[in-house]
Short mmCIF file of C-alpha atoms and ligand atoms in Angstrom, two decimals:
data_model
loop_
_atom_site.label_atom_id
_atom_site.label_comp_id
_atom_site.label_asym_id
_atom_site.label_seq_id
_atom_site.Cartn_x
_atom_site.Cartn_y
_atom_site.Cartn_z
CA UNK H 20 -105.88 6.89 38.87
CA UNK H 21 -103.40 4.52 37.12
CA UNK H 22 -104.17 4.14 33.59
CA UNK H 23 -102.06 1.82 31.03
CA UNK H 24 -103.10 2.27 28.15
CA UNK H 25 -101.43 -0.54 25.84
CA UNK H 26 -101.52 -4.06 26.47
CA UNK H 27 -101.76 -7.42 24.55
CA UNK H 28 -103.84 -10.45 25.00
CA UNK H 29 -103.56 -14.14 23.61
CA UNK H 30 -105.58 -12.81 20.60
CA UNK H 31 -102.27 -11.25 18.98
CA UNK H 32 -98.79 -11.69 20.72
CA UNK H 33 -99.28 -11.46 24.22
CA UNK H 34 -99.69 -14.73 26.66
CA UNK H 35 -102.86 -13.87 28.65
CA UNK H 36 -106.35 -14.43 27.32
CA UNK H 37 -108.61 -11.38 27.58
CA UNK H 38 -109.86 -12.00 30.95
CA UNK H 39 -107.25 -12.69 32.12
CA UNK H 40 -105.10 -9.76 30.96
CA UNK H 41 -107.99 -7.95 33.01
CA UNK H 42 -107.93 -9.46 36.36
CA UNK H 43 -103.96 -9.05 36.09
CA UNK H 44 -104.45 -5.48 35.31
CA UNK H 45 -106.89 -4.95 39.14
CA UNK H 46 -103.66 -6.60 40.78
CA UNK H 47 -101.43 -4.36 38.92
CA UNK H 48 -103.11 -1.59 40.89
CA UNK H 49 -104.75 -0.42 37.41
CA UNK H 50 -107.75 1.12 36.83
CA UNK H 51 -107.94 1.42 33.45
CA UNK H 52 -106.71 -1.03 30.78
CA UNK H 53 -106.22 -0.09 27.08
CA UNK H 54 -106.57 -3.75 25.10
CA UNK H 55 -104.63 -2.78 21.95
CA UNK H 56 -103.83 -6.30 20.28
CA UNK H 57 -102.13 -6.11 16.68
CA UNK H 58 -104.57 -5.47 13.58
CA UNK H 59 -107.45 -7.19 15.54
CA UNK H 60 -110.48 -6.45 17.71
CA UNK H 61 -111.06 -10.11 18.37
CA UNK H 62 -110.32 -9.78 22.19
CA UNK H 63 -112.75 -7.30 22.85
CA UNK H 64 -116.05 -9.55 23.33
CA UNK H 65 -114.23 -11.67 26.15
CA UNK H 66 -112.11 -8.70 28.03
CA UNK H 67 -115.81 -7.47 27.79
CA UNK H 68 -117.75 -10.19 29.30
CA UNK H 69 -114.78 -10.89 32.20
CA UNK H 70 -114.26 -7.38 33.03
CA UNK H 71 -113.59 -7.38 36.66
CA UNK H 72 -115.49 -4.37 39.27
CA UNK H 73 -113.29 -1.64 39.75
CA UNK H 74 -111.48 -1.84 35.92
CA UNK H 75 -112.63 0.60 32.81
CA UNK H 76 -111.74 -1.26 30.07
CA UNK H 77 -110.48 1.24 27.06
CA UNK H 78 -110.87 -1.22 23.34
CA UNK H 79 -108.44 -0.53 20.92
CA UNK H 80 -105.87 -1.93 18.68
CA UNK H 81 -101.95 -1.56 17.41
CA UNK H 82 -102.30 -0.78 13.57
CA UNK H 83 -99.40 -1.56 11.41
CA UNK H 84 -98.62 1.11 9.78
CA UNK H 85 -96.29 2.08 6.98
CA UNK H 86 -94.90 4.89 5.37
CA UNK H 87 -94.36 4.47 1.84
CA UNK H 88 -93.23 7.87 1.29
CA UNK H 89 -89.15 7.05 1.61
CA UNK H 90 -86.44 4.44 0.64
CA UNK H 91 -86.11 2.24 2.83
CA UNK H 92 -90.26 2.53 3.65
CA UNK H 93 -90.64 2.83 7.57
CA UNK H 94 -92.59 0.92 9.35
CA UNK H 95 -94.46 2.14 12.50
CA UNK H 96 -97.35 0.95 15.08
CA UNK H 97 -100.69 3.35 15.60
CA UNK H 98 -102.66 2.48 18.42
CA UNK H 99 -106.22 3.12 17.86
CA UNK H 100 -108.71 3.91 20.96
CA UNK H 101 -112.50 3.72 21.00
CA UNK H 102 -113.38 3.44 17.10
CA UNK H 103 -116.31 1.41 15.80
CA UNK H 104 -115.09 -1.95 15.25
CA UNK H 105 -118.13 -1.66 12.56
CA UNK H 106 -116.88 0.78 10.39
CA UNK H 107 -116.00 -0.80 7.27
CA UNK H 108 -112.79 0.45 5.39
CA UNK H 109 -111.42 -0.01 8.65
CA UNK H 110 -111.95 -3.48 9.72
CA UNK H 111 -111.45 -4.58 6.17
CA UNK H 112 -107.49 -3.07 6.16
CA UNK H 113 -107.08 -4.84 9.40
CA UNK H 114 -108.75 -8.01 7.95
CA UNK H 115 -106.41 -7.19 5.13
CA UNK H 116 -103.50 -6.57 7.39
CA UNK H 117 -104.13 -10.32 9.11
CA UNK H 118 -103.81 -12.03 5.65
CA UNK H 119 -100.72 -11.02 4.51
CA UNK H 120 -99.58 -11.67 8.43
CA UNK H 121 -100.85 -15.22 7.79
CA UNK H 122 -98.58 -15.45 4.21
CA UNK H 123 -95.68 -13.83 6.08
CA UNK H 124 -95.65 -16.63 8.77
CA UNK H 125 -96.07 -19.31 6.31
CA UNK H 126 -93.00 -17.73 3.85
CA UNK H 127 -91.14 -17.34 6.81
CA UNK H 128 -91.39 -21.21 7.82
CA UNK H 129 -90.60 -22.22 4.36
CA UNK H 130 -87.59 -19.95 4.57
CA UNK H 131 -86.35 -21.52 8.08
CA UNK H 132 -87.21 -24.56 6.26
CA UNK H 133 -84.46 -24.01 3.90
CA UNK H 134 -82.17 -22.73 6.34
CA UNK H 135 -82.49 -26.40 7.47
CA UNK H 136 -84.64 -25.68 10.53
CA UNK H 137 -88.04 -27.94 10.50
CA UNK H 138 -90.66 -26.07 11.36
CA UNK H 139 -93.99 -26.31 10.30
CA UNK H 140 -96.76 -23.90 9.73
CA UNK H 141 -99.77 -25.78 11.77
CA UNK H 142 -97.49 -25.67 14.87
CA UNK H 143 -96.95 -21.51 14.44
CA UNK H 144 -100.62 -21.44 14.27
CA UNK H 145 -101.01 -23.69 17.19
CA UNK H 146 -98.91 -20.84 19.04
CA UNK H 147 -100.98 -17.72 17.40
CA UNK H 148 -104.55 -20.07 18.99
CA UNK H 149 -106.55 -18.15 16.59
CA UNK H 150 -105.09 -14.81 17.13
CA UNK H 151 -103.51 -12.03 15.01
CA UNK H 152 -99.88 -14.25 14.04
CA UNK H 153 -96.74 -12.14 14.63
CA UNK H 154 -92.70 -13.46 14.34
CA UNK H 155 -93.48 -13.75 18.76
CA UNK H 156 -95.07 -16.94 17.64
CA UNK H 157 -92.43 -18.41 14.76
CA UNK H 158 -90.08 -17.47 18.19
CA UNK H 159 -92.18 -19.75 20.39
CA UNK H 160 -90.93 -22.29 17.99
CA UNK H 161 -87.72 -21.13 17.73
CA UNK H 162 -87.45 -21.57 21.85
CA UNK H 163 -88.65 -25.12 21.40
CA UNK H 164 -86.21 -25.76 18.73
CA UNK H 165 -83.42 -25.17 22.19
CA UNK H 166 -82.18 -22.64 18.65
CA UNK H 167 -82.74 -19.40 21.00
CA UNK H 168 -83.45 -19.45 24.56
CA UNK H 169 -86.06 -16.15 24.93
CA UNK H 170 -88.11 -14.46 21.99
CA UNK H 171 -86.02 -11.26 22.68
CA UNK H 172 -82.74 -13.49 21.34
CA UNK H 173 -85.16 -14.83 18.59
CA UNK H 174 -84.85 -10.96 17.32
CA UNK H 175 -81.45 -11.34 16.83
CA UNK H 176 -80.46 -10.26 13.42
CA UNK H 177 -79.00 -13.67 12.57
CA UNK H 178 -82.66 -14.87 13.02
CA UNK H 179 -86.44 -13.04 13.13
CA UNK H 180 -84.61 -9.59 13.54
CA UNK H 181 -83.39 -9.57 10.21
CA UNK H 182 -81.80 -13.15 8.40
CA UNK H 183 -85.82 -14.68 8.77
CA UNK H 184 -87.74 -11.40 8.66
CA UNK H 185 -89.85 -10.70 5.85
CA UNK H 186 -92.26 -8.08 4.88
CA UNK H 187 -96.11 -7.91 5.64
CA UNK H 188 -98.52 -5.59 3.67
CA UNK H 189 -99.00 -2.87 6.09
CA UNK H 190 -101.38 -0.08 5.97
CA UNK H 191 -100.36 3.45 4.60
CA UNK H 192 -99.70 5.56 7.49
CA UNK H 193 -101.96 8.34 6.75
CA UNK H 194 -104.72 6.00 5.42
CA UNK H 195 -104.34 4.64 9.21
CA UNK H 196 -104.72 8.01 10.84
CA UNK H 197 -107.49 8.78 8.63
CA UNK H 198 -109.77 5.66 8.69
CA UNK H 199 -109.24 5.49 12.93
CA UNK H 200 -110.53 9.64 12.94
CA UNK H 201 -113.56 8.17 10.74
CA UNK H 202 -114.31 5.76 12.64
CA UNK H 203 -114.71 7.95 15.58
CA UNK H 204 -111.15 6.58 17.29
CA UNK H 205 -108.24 8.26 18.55
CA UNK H 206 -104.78 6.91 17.30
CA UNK H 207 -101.81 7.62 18.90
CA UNK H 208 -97.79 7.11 17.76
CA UNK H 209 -96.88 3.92 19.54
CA UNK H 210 -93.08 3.64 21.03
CA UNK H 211 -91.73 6.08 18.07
CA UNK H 212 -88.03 5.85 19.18
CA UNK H 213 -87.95 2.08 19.63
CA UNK H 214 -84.69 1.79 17.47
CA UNK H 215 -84.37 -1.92 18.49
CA UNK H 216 -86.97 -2.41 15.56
CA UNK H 217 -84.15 -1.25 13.21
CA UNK H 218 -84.89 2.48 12.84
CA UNK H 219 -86.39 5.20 14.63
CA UNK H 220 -89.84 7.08 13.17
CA UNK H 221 -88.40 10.34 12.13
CA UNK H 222 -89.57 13.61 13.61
CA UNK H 223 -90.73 15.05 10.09
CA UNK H 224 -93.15 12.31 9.43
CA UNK H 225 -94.63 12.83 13.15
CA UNK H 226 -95.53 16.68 12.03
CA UNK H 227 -96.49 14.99 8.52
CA UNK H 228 -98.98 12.84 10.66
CA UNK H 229 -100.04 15.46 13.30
CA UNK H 230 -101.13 17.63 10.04
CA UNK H 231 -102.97 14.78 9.12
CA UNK H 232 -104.72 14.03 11.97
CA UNK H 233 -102.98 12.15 14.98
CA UNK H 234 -104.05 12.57 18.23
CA UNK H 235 -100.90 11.86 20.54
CA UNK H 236 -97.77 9.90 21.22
CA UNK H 237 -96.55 7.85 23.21
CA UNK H 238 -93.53 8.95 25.29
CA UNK H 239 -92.94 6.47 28.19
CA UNK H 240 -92.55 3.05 26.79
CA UNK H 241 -89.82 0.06 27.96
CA UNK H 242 -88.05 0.89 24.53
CA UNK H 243 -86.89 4.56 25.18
CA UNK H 244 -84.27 6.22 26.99
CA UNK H 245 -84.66 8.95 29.39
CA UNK H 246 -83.42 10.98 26.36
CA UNK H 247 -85.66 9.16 24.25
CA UNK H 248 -88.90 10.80 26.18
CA UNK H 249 -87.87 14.19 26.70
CA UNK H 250 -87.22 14.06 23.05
CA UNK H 251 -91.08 12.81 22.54
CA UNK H 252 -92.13 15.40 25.00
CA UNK H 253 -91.24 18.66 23.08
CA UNK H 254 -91.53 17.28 19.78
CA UNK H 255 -95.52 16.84 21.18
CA UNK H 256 -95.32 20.32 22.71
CA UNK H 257 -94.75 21.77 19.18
CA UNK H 258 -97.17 19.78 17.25
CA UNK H 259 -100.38 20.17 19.30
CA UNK H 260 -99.55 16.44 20.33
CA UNK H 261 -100.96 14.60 23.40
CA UNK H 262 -98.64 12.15 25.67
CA UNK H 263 -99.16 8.82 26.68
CA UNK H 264 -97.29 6.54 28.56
CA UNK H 265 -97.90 2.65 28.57
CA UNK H 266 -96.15 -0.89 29.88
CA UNK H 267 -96.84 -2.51 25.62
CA UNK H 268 -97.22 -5.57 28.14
CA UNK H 269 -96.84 -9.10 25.88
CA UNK H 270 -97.29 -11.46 28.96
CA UNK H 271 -94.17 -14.06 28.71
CA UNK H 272 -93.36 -12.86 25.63
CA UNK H 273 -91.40 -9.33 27.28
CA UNK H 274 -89.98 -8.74 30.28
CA UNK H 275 -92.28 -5.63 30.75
CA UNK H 276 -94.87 -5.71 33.88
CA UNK H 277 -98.60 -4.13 33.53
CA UNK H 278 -98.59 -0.94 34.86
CA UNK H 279 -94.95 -0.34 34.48
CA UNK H 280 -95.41 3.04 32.54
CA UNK H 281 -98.81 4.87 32.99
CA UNK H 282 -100.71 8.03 31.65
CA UNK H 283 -101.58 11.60 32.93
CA UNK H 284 -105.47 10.88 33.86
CA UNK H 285 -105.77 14.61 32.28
CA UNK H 286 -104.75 12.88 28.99
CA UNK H 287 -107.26 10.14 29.48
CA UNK H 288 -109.90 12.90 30.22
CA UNK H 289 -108.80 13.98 27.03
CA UNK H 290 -109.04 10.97 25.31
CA UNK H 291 -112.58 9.61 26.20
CA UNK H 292 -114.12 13.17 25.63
CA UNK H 293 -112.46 13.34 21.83
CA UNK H 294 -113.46 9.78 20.95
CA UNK H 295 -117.21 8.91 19.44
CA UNK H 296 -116.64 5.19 18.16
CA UNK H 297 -117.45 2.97 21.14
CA UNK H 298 -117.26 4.16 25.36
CA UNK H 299 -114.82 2.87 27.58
CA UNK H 300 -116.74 -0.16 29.96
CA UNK H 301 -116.78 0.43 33.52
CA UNK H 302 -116.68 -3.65 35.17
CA UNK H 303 -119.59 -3.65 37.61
CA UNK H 304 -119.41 -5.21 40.92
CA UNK H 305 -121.53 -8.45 41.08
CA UNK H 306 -123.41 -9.92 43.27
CA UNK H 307 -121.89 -12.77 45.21
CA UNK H 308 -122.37 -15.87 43.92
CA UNK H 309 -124.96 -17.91 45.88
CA UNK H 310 -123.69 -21.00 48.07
CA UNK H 311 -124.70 -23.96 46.83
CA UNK H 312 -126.90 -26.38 48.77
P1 LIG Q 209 -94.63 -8.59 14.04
O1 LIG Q 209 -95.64 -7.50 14.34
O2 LIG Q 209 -95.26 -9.91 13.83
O3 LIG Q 209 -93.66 -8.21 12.96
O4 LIG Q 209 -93.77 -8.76 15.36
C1 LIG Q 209 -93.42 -7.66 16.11
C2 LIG Q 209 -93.71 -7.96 17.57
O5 LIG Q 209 -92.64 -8.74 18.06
C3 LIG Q 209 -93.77 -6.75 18.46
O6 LIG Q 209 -95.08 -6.29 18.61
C4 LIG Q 209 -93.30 -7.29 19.77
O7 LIG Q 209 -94.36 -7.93 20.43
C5 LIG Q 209 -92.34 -8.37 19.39
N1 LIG Q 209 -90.92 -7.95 19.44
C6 LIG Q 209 -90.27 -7.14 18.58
N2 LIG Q 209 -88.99 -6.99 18.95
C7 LIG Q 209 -88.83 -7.73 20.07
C8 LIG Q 209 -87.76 -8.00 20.93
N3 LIG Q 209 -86.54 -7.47 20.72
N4 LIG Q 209 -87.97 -8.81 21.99
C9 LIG Q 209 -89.18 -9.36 22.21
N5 LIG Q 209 -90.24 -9.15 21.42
C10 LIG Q 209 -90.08 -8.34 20.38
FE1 LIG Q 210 -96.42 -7.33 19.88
FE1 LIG Q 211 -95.78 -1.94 18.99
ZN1 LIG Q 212 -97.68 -3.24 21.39
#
């Protein structure tokens, strides 16, 4: 069994629309697919409805997360597995989450504005097609601007990484971790030693989270060293933690392939038997369509 279990779709920052992602994921050699778009569940209904035979199709979502609890706060991603997209308190911080990811993008154009740079908010929403917005899609304009020629480069400090970045309302860490558990979800530590992102997610707050209620974390990812996951690994060991590995696909926007870092099926076992909030959807083989006359 090869199961990747974090990927994004056109309804946050990756390139692929739901379906798609899903048929790309059966030529990856995939059986199961985690959809875990940024602070939505908007890409669920159509990975659904496309699912191809053969793929189990895990829903789920990358929270932003925050903890408030130091200066400088630190910022961190919580990918949520198999919670009901109905419970309340939950969708509403996501809804919440969206909004101020909305404001960001439009402060950020009238900041790149003033750095002389004419771009204009309709087009970044062009890019984001309805989806969650993220910086990805002010980079997309960036690229067309011939001012940076990948989105990694648009990350630079001197633009999106840290000149043109501003600040989004994120959710409390531990208000994350709770409201995913009461939904019925799992949520698990995405990429915790990605220090490209400006800073790593310190150990202490991982045992603050366990305590609180996290279910694993996420070991193998693009963004850590061989250091990086043996690090992950026994920090897991000695909280009670469960490991995941996962390609954080984006389409175009990264370099990353699906499939390119997978997870113990014994975890996934794991996973589906702890989680009450929604099942994982097996894609049915259909019948073949009929020729027509
Ligand atoms: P946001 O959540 O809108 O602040 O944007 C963060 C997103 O940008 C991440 O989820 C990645 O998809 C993407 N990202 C962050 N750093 C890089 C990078 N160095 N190269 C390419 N994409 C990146
Ligand atoms: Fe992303
Ligand atoms: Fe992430
Ligand atoms: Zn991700």
């Amino acid at each position: 069994m090869r199961i990747d279990l974090h990927a994004h779709s056109t309804a946050s920052d990756g390139t692929d629309p739901p379906g798609a992602l899903a048929e790309k994921a059966v030529a990856a050699g995939l059986d199961v697919l985690a959809l875990t778009d940024h602070d939505t569940t908007a890409g669920w209904e159509t990975a659904a409805a496309a699912l191809p035979a053969g793929l189990t199709l895990v829903r789920g979502a990358e929270l932003s997360g925050r903890w408030y609890g130091a200066e400088p706060t630190v910022g961190l991603h919580l990918l949520a597995y198999l919670f009901d997209p109905g419970h309340g308190p939950l969708a509403a911080e996501l809804a919440r989450v969206r909004h101020s990811r909305e404001q960001r993008a439009e402060r950020t154009v009238a900041l790149l504005n003033d750095g002389g740079i004419d771009v204009t908010v309709p087009e970044i929403r062009e890019y984001a097609a309805g989806g969650t917005v993220g910086r990805p899609h002010l980079a997309q304009a960036l690229i067309r601007r011939g001012l940076v020629g990948t989105v990694g480069e648009a990350f630079a400090p001197e633009w999106l990484g840290r000149r043109y970045r501003l600040p989004k309302a994120d959710i409390d860490a531990f208000t994350a971790v709770r409201l995913v558990n009461e939904a019925g979800g799992v949520s698990v530590l995405a990429h915790p030693r990605a220090s490209s992102r400006g800073h790593i997610v310190p150990d202490t707050l991982i045992a603050e989270l366990a305590a609180a209620g996290l279910w694993g974390v996420e070991a193998d990812h693009t963004d850590h060293s061989a250091a990086d996951r043996a690090h992950v690994r026994l920090l897991a060991r000695d909280l009670g933690l469960r490991v995941t590995g996962s390609s954080d696909y984006h389409g175009t926007n990264k370099t990353v392939r699906l499939g390119a870092f997978t997870t113990d099926p014994s975890v996934y076992e794991d996973l589906i038997s702890t989680a009450t909030g929604t099942v994982p959807l097996v894609g049915a083989s259909r019948p073949p369509t009929p020729p027509t006359a």
